[in-house]
Amino acid sequence: MTQLADLAQALASGAIRMVDLTHRLDPDFPVIILPPEFGQCARFRMEEVSAYDHRGPAWKWHNISMSEHTGTHFDAPSHWISGRDVAHGAVDEIPLQAFVGPVVVIDCSEGAAADDDFELTVAEIQSWEAEHGPIPEDAWVLMRTDWSKRRGAAYLNMQDDGPHSPGPDPEAMRYLVEHRNIRGFGTETVGTDAGQGMHYVPPYPAHFILHGAGKYGLQCLNNLDQLPATGAMLIAAPLKIKGGTGSPLRVLALVEETA
Ligand code: 23J
Ligand code: MN
């Protein structure tokens, strides 16, 4: 029990800091908008059932509804056609070990500030690795863009030709999956793919390549600027939705304070 007691002590003393990587579930938080011929993602909704009143004199509660892909959320392999036959590919089937593990952060905030369509490329990943060492196997890789600081229409950044937001190119995704065998890939934007990700080959390469290989996604992450490049631990356990392709969730990072 020593390791867990040590962990409890480190959390209590602040030697290990917790960072909340989650946005509030709020009806105003944007959801992805697909071309009009496709089905659409529902925003978060909340209705009061009672509030210590005639509907329930001693209790307050709400009924809520949303998409599996609303707000800060997890993508399972079964979300994408490439992952439809992946074993244990739905959120209720994923092994628990996947929900706690190491995380690295690639800071793309400068590039994303200069270019709404900034692409994370193999060259960018390799220059990160030259500084921080190779991306460890079975780690979450998070793409920091500071997009989480955007509000309102600037978040989806819809133009006449669709949304414009940063994301990985197909070669970068293949490098992370095939050469680094990552656990998953997470972003601050509304998708793991770039806003214009439909124009790549294959379309939406992050979804296609990650989920085809049984890897996971995280989207609409917050506070990535509070994480170190390496050494943090991510806790991201989706709801146990039967056959679910994803789920809103609370995403936490544990960060060791360097004295
Ligand atoms: C459906 C279709 C395209 C995309 C997405 C969903 C997501 O980004 C998502 O939330 O998984 S790009
Ligand atoms: Mn999703």
PDB file of C-alpha atoms and ligand atoms in Angstrom:
ATOM      1  CA  MET A   1       0.000   0.000   0.000  1.00  0.00           C
ATOM      2  CA  THR A   2       3.003   2.306   0.259  1.00  0.00           C
ATOM      3  CA  GLN A   3       2.743   3.687  -3.273  1.00  0.00           C
ATOM      4  CA  LEU A   4      -0.909   4.681  -2.865  1.00  0.00           C
ATOM      5  CA  ALA A   5      -0.228   6.177   0.571  1.00  0.00           C
ATOM      6  CA  ASP A   6       2.638   8.154  -0.969  1.00  0.00           C
ATOM      7  CA  LEU A   7       0.317   9.349  -3.722  1.00  0.00           C
ATOM      8  CA  ALA A   8      -2.323  10.448  -1.211  1.00  0.00           C
ATOM      9  CA  GLN A   9       0.321  12.324   0.758  1.00  0.00           C
ATOM     10  CA  ALA A  10       1.703  14.010  -2.357  1.00  0.00           C
ATOM     11  CA  LEU A  11      -1.770  15.116  -3.421  1.00  0.00           C
ATOM     12  CA  ALA A  12      -2.582  16.426   0.063  1.00  0.00           C
ATOM     13  CA  SER A  13       0.678  18.379   0.319  1.00  0.00           C
ATOM     14  CA  GLY A  14       0.532  19.782  -3.201  1.00  0.00           C
ATOM     15  CA  ALA A  15       3.727  17.995  -4.255  1.00  0.00           C
ATOM     16  CA  ILE A  16       1.503  16.602  -6.979  1.00  0.00           C
ATOM     17  CA  ARG A  17      -0.769  19.237  -8.518  1.00  0.00           C
ATOM     18  CA  MET A  18      -4.072  18.414 -10.198  1.00  0.00           C
ATOM     19  CA  VAL A  19      -4.991  20.245 -13.376  1.00  0.00           C
ATOM     20  CA  ASP A  20      -8.557  20.212 -14.707  1.00  0.00           C
ATOM     21  CA  LEU A  21      -8.457  19.788 -18.486  1.00  0.00           C
ATOM     22  CA  THR A  22     -12.255  20.025 -18.759  1.00  0.00           C
ATOM     23  CA  HIS A  23     -14.605  22.748 -20.000  1.00  0.00           C
ATOM     24  CA  ARG A  24     -17.934  23.291 -18.257  1.00  0.00           C
ATOM     25  CA  LEU A  25     -20.909  21.512 -19.776  1.00  0.00           C
ATOM     26  CA  ASP A  26     -22.832  24.603 -20.811  1.00  0.00           C
ATOM     27  CA  PRO A  27     -25.604  24.975 -23.431  1.00  0.00           C
ATOM     28  CA  ASP A  28     -23.554  27.792 -24.966  1.00  0.00           C
ATOM     29  CA  PHE A  29     -20.428  25.691 -25.506  1.00  0.00           C
ATOM     30  CA  PRO A  30     -20.059  25.104 -29.278  1.00  0.00           C
ATOM     31  CA  VAL A  31     -20.386  21.646 -30.832  1.00  0.00           C
ATOM     32  CA  ILE A  32     -18.986  20.498 -34.149  1.00  0.00           C
ATOM     33  CA  ILE A  33     -21.071  21.504 -37.183  1.00  0.00           C
ATOM     34  CA  LEU A  34     -20.873  19.069 -40.105  1.00  0.00           C
ATOM     35  CA  PRO A  35     -21.945  19.800 -43.693  1.00  0.00           C
ATOM     36  CA  PRO A  36     -25.771  20.045 -43.805  1.00  0.00           C
ATOM     37  CA  GLU A  37     -26.307  16.683 -45.558  1.00  0.00           C
ATOM     38  CA  PHE A  38     -25.081  14.899 -42.412  1.00  0.00           C
ATOM     39  CA  GLY A  39     -26.646  14.319 -38.997  1.00  0.00           C
ATOM     40  CA  GLN A  40     -25.624  16.828 -36.340  1.00  0.00           C
ATOM     41  CA  CYS A  41     -24.202  16.799 -32.826  1.00  0.00           C
ATOM     42  CA  ALA A  42     -26.537  17.982 -30.014  1.00  0.00           C
ATOM     43  CA  ARG A  43     -25.491  20.685 -27.589  1.00  0.00           C
ATOM     44  CA  PHE A  44     -25.697  20.177 -23.838  1.00  0.00           C
ATOM     45  CA  ARG A  45     -29.196  20.766 -22.441  1.00  0.00           C
ATOM     46  CA  MET A  46     -30.374  20.884 -18.834  1.00  0.00           C
ATOM     47  CA  GLU A  47     -33.902  21.166 -17.452  1.00  0.00           C
ATOM     48  CA  GLU A  48     -34.856  21.625 -13.842  1.00  0.00           C
ATOM     49  CA  VAL A  49     -36.902  18.754 -12.384  1.00  0.00           C
ATOM     50  CA  SER A  50     -37.309  20.343  -8.965  1.00  0.00           C
ATOM     51  CA  ALA A  51     -35.562  22.957  -6.855  1.00  0.00           C
ATOM     52  CA  TYR A  52     -36.668  22.451  -3.218  1.00  0.00           C
ATOM     53  CA  ASP A  53     -40.238  23.266  -4.303  1.00  0.00           C
ATOM     54  CA  HIS A  54     -43.608  21.604  -4.880  1.00  0.00           C
ATOM     55  CA  ARG A  55     -41.973  19.283  -7.436  1.00  0.00           C
ATOM     56  CA  GLY A  56     -39.579  18.035  -4.764  1.00  0.00           C
ATOM     57  CA  PRO A  57     -39.626  19.879  -1.446  1.00  0.00           C
ATOM     58  CA  ALA A  58     -36.229  18.772  -0.114  1.00  0.00           C
ATOM     59  CA  TRP A  59     -34.253  18.266  -3.313  1.00  0.00           C
ATOM     60  CA  LYS A  60     -32.992  19.926  -6.468  1.00  0.00           C
ATOM     61  CA  TRP A  61     -32.088  18.018  -9.635  1.00  0.00           C
ATOM     62  CA  HIS A  62     -31.912  18.300 -13.406  1.00  0.00           C
ATOM     63  CA  ASN A  63     -32.493  16.145 -16.442  1.00  0.00           C
ATOM     64  CA  ILE A  64     -29.671  16.544 -18.937  1.00  0.00           C
ATOM     65  CA  SER A  65     -29.145  15.555 -22.561  1.00  0.00           C
ATOM     66  CA  MET A  66     -26.312  15.872 -25.057  1.00  0.00           C
ATOM     67  CA  SER A  67     -24.375  14.007 -27.751  1.00  0.00           C
ATOM     68  CA  GLU A  68     -21.663  11.492 -26.926  1.00  0.00           C
ATOM     69  CA  HIS A  69     -19.400  14.088 -28.605  1.00  0.00           C
ATOM     70  CA  THR A  70     -20.489  17.244 -26.744  1.00  0.00           C
ATOM     71  CA  GLY A  71     -18.023  19.358 -24.771  1.00  0.00           C
ATOM     72  CA  THR A  72     -14.776  17.929 -23.438  1.00  0.00           C
ATOM     73  CA  HIS A  73     -15.109  14.335 -24.594  1.00  0.00           C
ATOM     74  CA  PHE A  74     -13.501  10.979 -25.319  1.00  0.00           C
ATOM     75  CA  ASP A  75     -13.568   9.251 -28.744  1.00  0.00           C
ATOM     76  CA  ALA A  76     -13.634   5.434 -28.802  1.00  0.00           C
ATOM     77  CA  PRO A  77     -12.397   3.303 -31.729  1.00  0.00           C
ATOM     78  CA  SER A  78     -15.994   2.430 -32.698  1.00  0.00           C
ATOM     79  CA  HIS A  79     -16.628   6.116 -33.484  1.00  0.00           C
ATOM     80  CA  TRP A  80     -14.987   5.719 -36.902  1.00  0.00           C
ATOM     81  CA  ILE A  81     -15.556   3.283 -39.774  1.00  0.00           C
ATOM     82  CA  SER A  82     -11.877   2.278 -39.670  1.00  0.00           C
ATOM     83  CA  GLY A  83     -12.388   1.121 -36.073  1.00  0.00           C
ATOM     84  CA  ARG A  84     -15.760  -0.585 -36.463  1.00  0.00           C
ATOM     85  CA  ASP A  85     -14.256  -4.071 -36.021  1.00  0.00           C
ATOM     86  CA  VAL A  86     -11.696  -3.162 -33.340  1.00  0.00           C
ATOM     87  CA  ALA A  87     -12.098  -5.475 -30.323  1.00  0.00           C
ATOM     88  CA  HIS A  88     -13.370  -3.701 -27.198  1.00  0.00           C
ATOM     89  CA  GLY A  89     -13.912  -0.615 -29.340  1.00  0.00           C
ATOM     90  CA  ALA A  90     -16.910   0.923 -27.521  1.00  0.00           C
ATOM     91  CA  VAL A  91     -16.601   3.034 -24.369  1.00  0.00           C
ATOM     92  CA  ASP A  92     -18.148   0.303 -22.184  1.00  0.00           C
ATOM     93  CA  GLU A  93     -15.642  -2.290 -23.439  1.00  0.00           C
ATOM     94  CA  ILE A  94     -12.332  -0.420 -23.251  1.00  0.00           C
ATOM     95  CA  PRO A  95      -9.872  -1.914 -20.720  1.00  0.00           C
ATOM     96  CA  LEU A  96      -9.622   0.222 -17.572  1.00  0.00           C
ATOM     97  CA  GLN A  97      -5.845   0.510 -17.950  1.00  0.00           C
ATOM     98  CA  ALA A  98      -6.470   2.854 -20.882  1.00  0.00           C
ATOM     99  CA  PHE A  99      -8.033   5.441 -18.594  1.00  0.00           C
ATOM    100  CA  VAL A 100      -4.939   6.301 -16.526  1.00  0.00           C
ATOM    101  CA  GLY A 101      -1.563   6.858 -18.145  1.00  0.00           C
ATOM    102  CA  PRO A 102       1.323   9.108 -19.147  1.00  0.00           C
ATOM    103  CA  VAL A 103       0.805  12.242 -21.219  1.00  0.00           C
ATOM    104  CA  VAL A 104       3.046  14.520 -23.269  1.00  0.00           C
ATOM    105  CA  VAL A 105       2.169  17.927 -24.672  1.00  0.00           C
ATOM    106  CA  ILE A 106       3.347  19.335 -27.991  1.00  0.00           C
ATOM    107  CA  ASP A 107       3.130  23.111 -27.838  1.00  0.00           C
ATOM    108  CA  CYS A 108       1.777  24.393 -31.163  1.00  0.00           C
ATOM    109  CA  SER A 109       0.392  27.621 -29.677  1.00  0.00           C
ATOM    110  CA  GLU A 110       2.700  29.946 -31.631  1.00  0.00           C
ATOM    111  CA  GLY A 111       1.971  28.292 -34.948  1.00  0.00           C
ATOM    112  CA  ALA A 112      -1.773  28.193 -34.241  1.00  0.00           C
ATOM    113  CA  ALA A 113      -1.778  31.883 -33.309  1.00  0.00           C
ATOM    114  CA  ALA A 114      -0.233  32.738 -36.678  1.00  0.00           C
ATOM    115  CA  ASP A 115      -2.297  30.326 -38.814  1.00  0.00           C
ATOM    116  CA  ASP A 116      -5.855  29.119 -38.102  1.00  0.00           C
ATOM    117  CA  ASP A 117      -5.130  26.099 -40.321  1.00  0.00           C
ATOM    118  CA  PHE A 118      -1.838  25.261 -38.617  1.00  0.00           C
ATOM    119  CA  GLU A 119      -0.783  21.655 -39.309  1.00  0.00           C
ATOM    120  CA  LEU A 120       1.085  19.452 -36.860  1.00  0.00           C
ATOM    121  CA  THR A 121       3.623  17.661 -39.092  1.00  0.00           C
ATOM    122  CA  VAL A 122       6.228  14.927 -38.630  1.00  0.00           C
ATOM    123  CA  ALA A 123       8.905  17.645 -38.747  1.00  0.00           C
ATOM    124  CA  GLU A 124       7.207  19.440 -35.826  1.00  0.00           C
ATOM    125  CA  ILE A 125       7.016  16.214 -33.833  1.00  0.00           C
ATOM    126  CA  GLN A 126      10.643  15.390 -34.529  1.00  0.00           C
ATOM    127  CA  SER A 127      11.802  18.833 -33.448  1.00  0.00           C
ATOM    128  CA  TRP A 128       9.804  18.328 -30.202  1.00  0.00           C
ATOM    129  CA  GLU A 129      11.533  14.944 -29.781  1.00  0.00           C
ATOM    130  CA  ALA A 130      14.960  16.499 -30.330  1.00  0.00           C
ATOM    131  CA  GLU A 131      14.260  18.666 -27.275  1.00  0.00           C
ATOM    132  CA  HIS A 132      12.315  16.270 -25.032  1.00  0.00           C
ATOM    133  CA  GLY A 133      13.264  12.779 -26.191  1.00  0.00           C
ATOM    134  CA  PRO A 134      11.164  10.261 -28.119  1.00  0.00           C
ATOM    135  CA  ILE A 135       7.440  10.190 -27.366  1.00  0.00           C
ATOM    136  CA  PRO A 136       7.070   7.251 -24.958  1.00  0.00           C
ATOM    137  CA  GLU A 137       5.050   4.231 -26.035  1.00  0.00           C
ATOM    138  CA  ASP A 138       1.426   4.063 -24.857  1.00  0.00           C
ATOM    139  CA  ALA A 139       1.289   7.755 -23.928  1.00  0.00           C
ATOM    140  CA  TRP A 140      -1.421  10.300 -24.620  1.00  0.00           C
ATOM    141  CA  VAL A 141      -0.151  13.024 -26.964  1.00  0.00           C
ATOM    142  CA  LEU A 142      -1.909  16.374 -26.574  1.00  0.00           C
ATOM    143  CA  MET A 143      -1.665  19.154 -29.134  1.00  0.00           C
ATOM    144  CA  ARG A 144      -1.604  22.522 -27.384  1.00  0.00           C
ATOM    145  CA  THR A 145      -2.950  25.359 -29.526  1.00  0.00           C
ATOM    146  CA  ASP A 146      -4.487  27.655 -26.872  1.00  0.00           C
ATOM    147  CA  TRP A 147      -7.713  27.261 -28.898  1.00  0.00           C
ATOM    148  CA  SER A 148      -9.463  26.628 -25.560  1.00  0.00           C
ATOM    149  CA  LYS A 149      -9.107  30.335 -24.788  1.00  0.00           C
ATOM    150  CA  ARG A 150     -11.316  31.267 -27.754  1.00  0.00           C
ATOM    151  CA  ARG A 151     -14.925  32.235 -27.078  1.00  0.00           C
ATOM    152  CA  GLY A 152     -18.087  32.237 -29.181  1.00  0.00           C
ATOM    153  CA  ALA A 153     -17.858  32.036 -32.961  1.00  0.00           C
ATOM    154  CA  ALA A 154     -14.052  32.164 -32.897  1.00  0.00           C
ATOM    155  CA  TYR A 155     -13.978  28.636 -31.458  1.00  0.00           C
ATOM    156  CA  LEU A 156     -15.441  26.831 -34.490  1.00  0.00           C
ATOM    157  CA  ASN A 157     -14.158  29.641 -36.733  1.00  0.00           C
ATOM    158  CA  MET A 158     -16.719  28.917 -39.474  1.00  0.00           C
ATOM    159  CA  GLN A 159     -15.944  30.450 -42.873  1.00  0.00           C
ATOM    160  CA  ASP A 160     -17.799  30.146 -46.191  1.00  0.00           C
ATOM    161  CA  ASP A 161     -15.870  26.956 -46.908  1.00  0.00           C
ATOM    162  CA  GLY A 162     -16.330  25.392 -43.457  1.00  0.00           C
ATOM    163  CA  PRO A 163     -14.480  25.473 -40.140  1.00  0.00           C
ATOM    164  CA  HIS A 164     -10.842  26.517 -39.860  1.00  0.00           C
ATOM    165  CA  SER A 165      -8.896  25.229 -36.861  1.00  0.00           C
ATOM    166  CA  PRO A 166      -5.502  23.567 -36.387  1.00  0.00           C
ATOM    167  CA  GLY A 167      -4.847  19.819 -36.413  1.00  0.00           C
ATOM    168  CA  PRO A 168      -2.464  17.043 -37.434  1.00  0.00           C
ATOM    169  CA  ASP A 169      -1.719  16.050 -41.023  1.00  0.00           C
ATOM    170  CA  PRO A 170      -2.013  12.360 -42.038  1.00  0.00           C
ATOM    171  CA  GLU A 171       1.742  11.691 -41.921  1.00  0.00           C
ATOM    172  CA  ALA A 172       1.962  13.069 -38.380  1.00  0.00           C
ATOM    173  CA  MET A 173      -0.838  10.758 -37.280  1.00  0.00           C
ATOM    174  CA  ARG A 174       0.831   7.764 -38.938  1.00  0.00           C
ATOM    175  CA  TYR A 175       4.116   8.655 -37.241  1.00  0.00           C
ATOM    176  CA  LEU A 176       2.477   8.805 -33.800  1.00  0.00           C
ATOM    177  CA  VAL A 177       0.522   5.570 -34.278  1.00  0.00           C
ATOM    178  CA  GLU A 178       2.950   3.437 -36.292  1.00  0.00           C
ATOM    179  CA  HIS A 179       6.314   4.649 -34.962  1.00  0.00           C
ATOM    180  CA  ARG A 180       5.428   5.724 -31.431  1.00  0.00           C
ATOM    181  CA  ASN A 181       2.456   3.433 -30.702  1.00  0.00           C
ATOM    182  CA  ILE A 182       0.693   6.165 -28.726  1.00  0.00           C
ATOM    183  CA  ARG A 183      -2.394   5.515 -26.600  1.00  0.00           C
ATOM    184  CA  GLY A 184      -4.328   8.420 -28.021  1.00  0.00           C
ATOM    185  CA  PHE A 185      -4.281  11.972 -29.287  1.00  0.00           C
ATOM    186  CA  GLY A 186      -6.036  14.981 -27.774  1.00  0.00           C
ATOM    187  CA  THR A 187      -6.745  18.548 -28.869  1.00  0.00           C
ATOM    188  CA  GLU A 188      -8.190  21.827 -27.586  1.00  0.00           C
ATOM    189  CA  THR A 189     -10.336  22.155 -30.711  1.00  0.00           C
ATOM    190  CA  VAL A 190     -13.752  20.633 -31.404  1.00  0.00           C
ATOM    191  CA  GLY A 191     -12.202  17.602 -33.146  1.00  0.00           C
ATOM    192  CA  THR A 192      -8.965  15.637 -33.118  1.00  0.00           C
ATOM    193  CA  ASP A 193      -8.828  16.659 -36.781  1.00  0.00           C
ATOM    194  CA  ALA A 194      -8.235  20.077 -38.264  1.00  0.00           C
ATOM    195  CA  GLY A 195     -11.305  22.115 -39.204  1.00  0.00           C
ATOM    196  CA  GLN A 196     -10.479  21.460 -42.863  1.00  0.00           C
ATOM    197  CA  GLY A 197      -9.603  17.809 -42.119  1.00  0.00           C
ATOM    198  CA  MET A 198     -12.132  16.498 -44.653  1.00  0.00           C
ATOM    199  CA  HIS A 199      -9.812  17.539 -47.486  1.00  0.00           C
ATOM    200  CA  TYR A 200      -6.954  15.250 -46.482  1.00  0.00           C
ATOM    201  CA  VAL A 201      -6.427  11.718 -47.823  1.00  0.00           C
ATOM    202  CA  PRO A 202      -7.892   9.917 -45.966  1.00  0.00           C
ATOM    203  CA  PRO A 203     -10.519  12.475 -44.870  1.00  0.00           C
ATOM    204  CA  TYR A 204     -10.328  13.201 -41.124  1.00  0.00           C
ATOM    205  CA  PRO A 205      -6.954  11.416 -40.808  1.00  0.00           C
ATOM    206  CA  ALA A 206      -6.723  11.646 -37.009  1.00  0.00           C
ATOM    207  CA  HIS A 207     -10.049   9.865 -36.611  1.00  0.00           C
ATOM    208  CA  PHE A 208      -9.305   7.360 -39.377  1.00  0.00           C
ATOM    209  CA  ILE A 209      -5.783   6.435 -38.331  1.00  0.00           C
ATOM    210  CA  LEU A 210      -6.223   6.560 -34.543  1.00  0.00           C
ATOM    211  CA  HIS A 211      -9.435   4.579 -34.336  1.00  0.00           C
ATOM    212  CA  GLY A 212      -8.423   2.076 -37.049  1.00  0.00           C
ATOM    213  CA  ALA A 213      -5.458   1.221 -34.822  1.00  0.00           C
ATOM    214  CA  GLY A 214      -7.599   0.949 -31.656  1.00  0.00           C
ATOM    215  CA  LYS A 215      -6.348   4.290 -30.289  1.00  0.00           C
ATOM    216  CA  TYR A 216      -8.423   6.936 -28.527  1.00  0.00           C
ATOM    217  CA  GLY A 217      -9.199  10.623 -28.934  1.00  0.00           C
ATOM    218  CA  LEU A 218      -9.860  13.573 -26.613  1.00  0.00           C
ATOM    219  CA  GLN A 219     -11.376  16.846 -27.821  1.00  0.00           C
ATOM    220  CA  CYS A 220     -12.293  20.256 -26.445  1.00  0.00           C
ATOM    221  CA  LEU A 221      -9.553  19.987 -23.820  1.00  0.00           C
ATOM    222  CA  ASN A 222      -8.830  22.962 -21.562  1.00  0.00           C
ATOM    223  CA  ASN A 223      -5.816  24.358 -19.685  1.00  0.00           C
ATOM    224  CA  LEU A 224      -3.132  22.576 -21.701  1.00  0.00           C
ATOM    225  CA  ASP A 225      -0.911  25.611 -21.033  1.00  0.00           C
ATOM    226  CA  GLN A 226      -0.705  24.430 -17.401  1.00  0.00           C
ATOM    227  CA  LEU A 227       0.961  21.120 -18.285  1.00  0.00           C
ATOM    228  CA  PRO A 228       4.653  20.257 -18.660  1.00  0.00           C
ATOM    229  CA  ALA A 229       5.852  18.855 -21.987  1.00  0.00           C
ATOM    230  CA  THR A 230       6.557  15.485 -20.366  1.00  0.00           C
ATOM    231  CA  GLY A 231       6.068  13.684 -17.062  1.00  0.00           C
ATOM    232  CA  ALA A 232       2.377  14.267 -16.261  1.00  0.00           C
ATOM    233  CA  MET A 233      -0.262  11.566 -15.772  1.00  0.00           C
ATOM    234  CA  LEU A 234      -3.690  11.726 -17.394  1.00  0.00           C
ATOM    235  CA  ILE A 235      -6.946  10.416 -15.930  1.00  0.00           C
ATOM    236  CA  ALA A 236      -9.699  10.205 -18.542  1.00  0.00           C
ATOM    237  CA  ALA A 237     -12.456   7.634 -17.922  1.00  0.00           C
ATOM    238  CA  PRO A 238     -15.501   7.925 -20.223  1.00  0.00           C
ATOM    239  CA  LEU A 239     -19.022   7.078 -19.073  1.00  0.00           C
ATOM    240  CA  LYS A 240     -19.925   3.399 -19.390  1.00  0.00           C
ATOM    241  CA  ILE A 241     -22.472   3.884 -22.187  1.00  0.00           C
ATOM    242  CA  LYS A 242     -23.524   0.542 -23.683  1.00  0.00           C
ATOM    243  CA  GLY A 243     -22.129   0.526 -27.230  1.00  0.00           C
ATOM    244  CA  GLY A 244     -21.111   4.172 -26.845  1.00  0.00           C
ATOM    245  CA  THR A 245     -18.752   5.714 -29.406  1.00  0.00           C
ATOM    246  CA  GLY A 246     -17.582   8.428 -27.045  1.00  0.00           C
ATOM    247  CA  SER A 247     -18.512  10.313 -23.931  1.00  0.00           C
ATOM    248  CA  PRO A 248     -18.264  13.644 -22.192  1.00  0.00           C
ATOM    249  CA  LEU A 249     -15.997  13.242 -19.168  1.00  0.00           C
ATOM    250  CA  ARG A 250     -13.866  15.000 -16.575  1.00  0.00           C
ATOM    251  CA  VAL A 251     -10.224  14.947 -17.700  1.00  0.00           C
ATOM    252  CA  LEU A 252      -7.601  15.425 -14.980  1.00  0.00           C
ATOM    253  CA  ALA A 253      -3.837  15.646 -15.118  1.00  0.00           C
ATOM    254  CA  LEU A 254      -1.476  14.939 -12.220  1.00  0.00           C
ATOM    255  CA  VAL A 255       1.698  17.034 -12.352  1.00  0.00           C
ATOM    256  CA  GLU A 256       4.717  16.597 -10.127  1.00  0.00           C
ATOM    257  CA  GLU A 257       5.854  19.973  -8.832  1.00  0.00           C
ATOM    258  CA  THR A 258       9.580  20.390  -9.337  1.00  0.00           C
ATOM    259  CA  ALA A 259      10.899  22.105  -6.207  1.00  0.00           C
TER     260      ALA A 259
HETATM  261  C1  23J B   1     -18.269  13.148 -36.678  1.00  0.00           C
HETATM  262  C2  23J B   1     -17.799  13.438 -37.927  1.00  0.00           C
HETATM  263  C3  23J B   1     -16.650  14.164 -38.078  1.00  0.00           C
HETATM  264  C4  23J B   1     -15.956  14.587 -36.958  1.00  0.00           C
HETATM  265  C5  23J B   1     -16.409  14.291 -35.662  1.00  0.00           C
HETATM  266  C6  23J B   1     -17.582  13.578 -35.545  1.00  0.00           C
HETATM  267  C7  23J B   1     -15.668  14.718 -34.448  1.00  0.00           C
HETATM  268  O1  23J B   1     -14.784  15.515 -34.491  1.00  0.00           O
HETATM  269  C8  23J B   1     -15.905  14.112 -33.123  1.00  0.00           C
HETATM  270  O2  23J B   1     -16.434  14.755 -32.214  1.00  0.00           O
HETATM  271  O3  23J B   1     -15.501  12.973 -32.939  1.00  0.00           O
HETATM  272  S1  23J B   1     -14.476  15.472 -37.179  1.00  0.00           S
HETATM  273 MN    MN B   2     -15.634  13.130 -30.785  1.00  0.00          MN
END
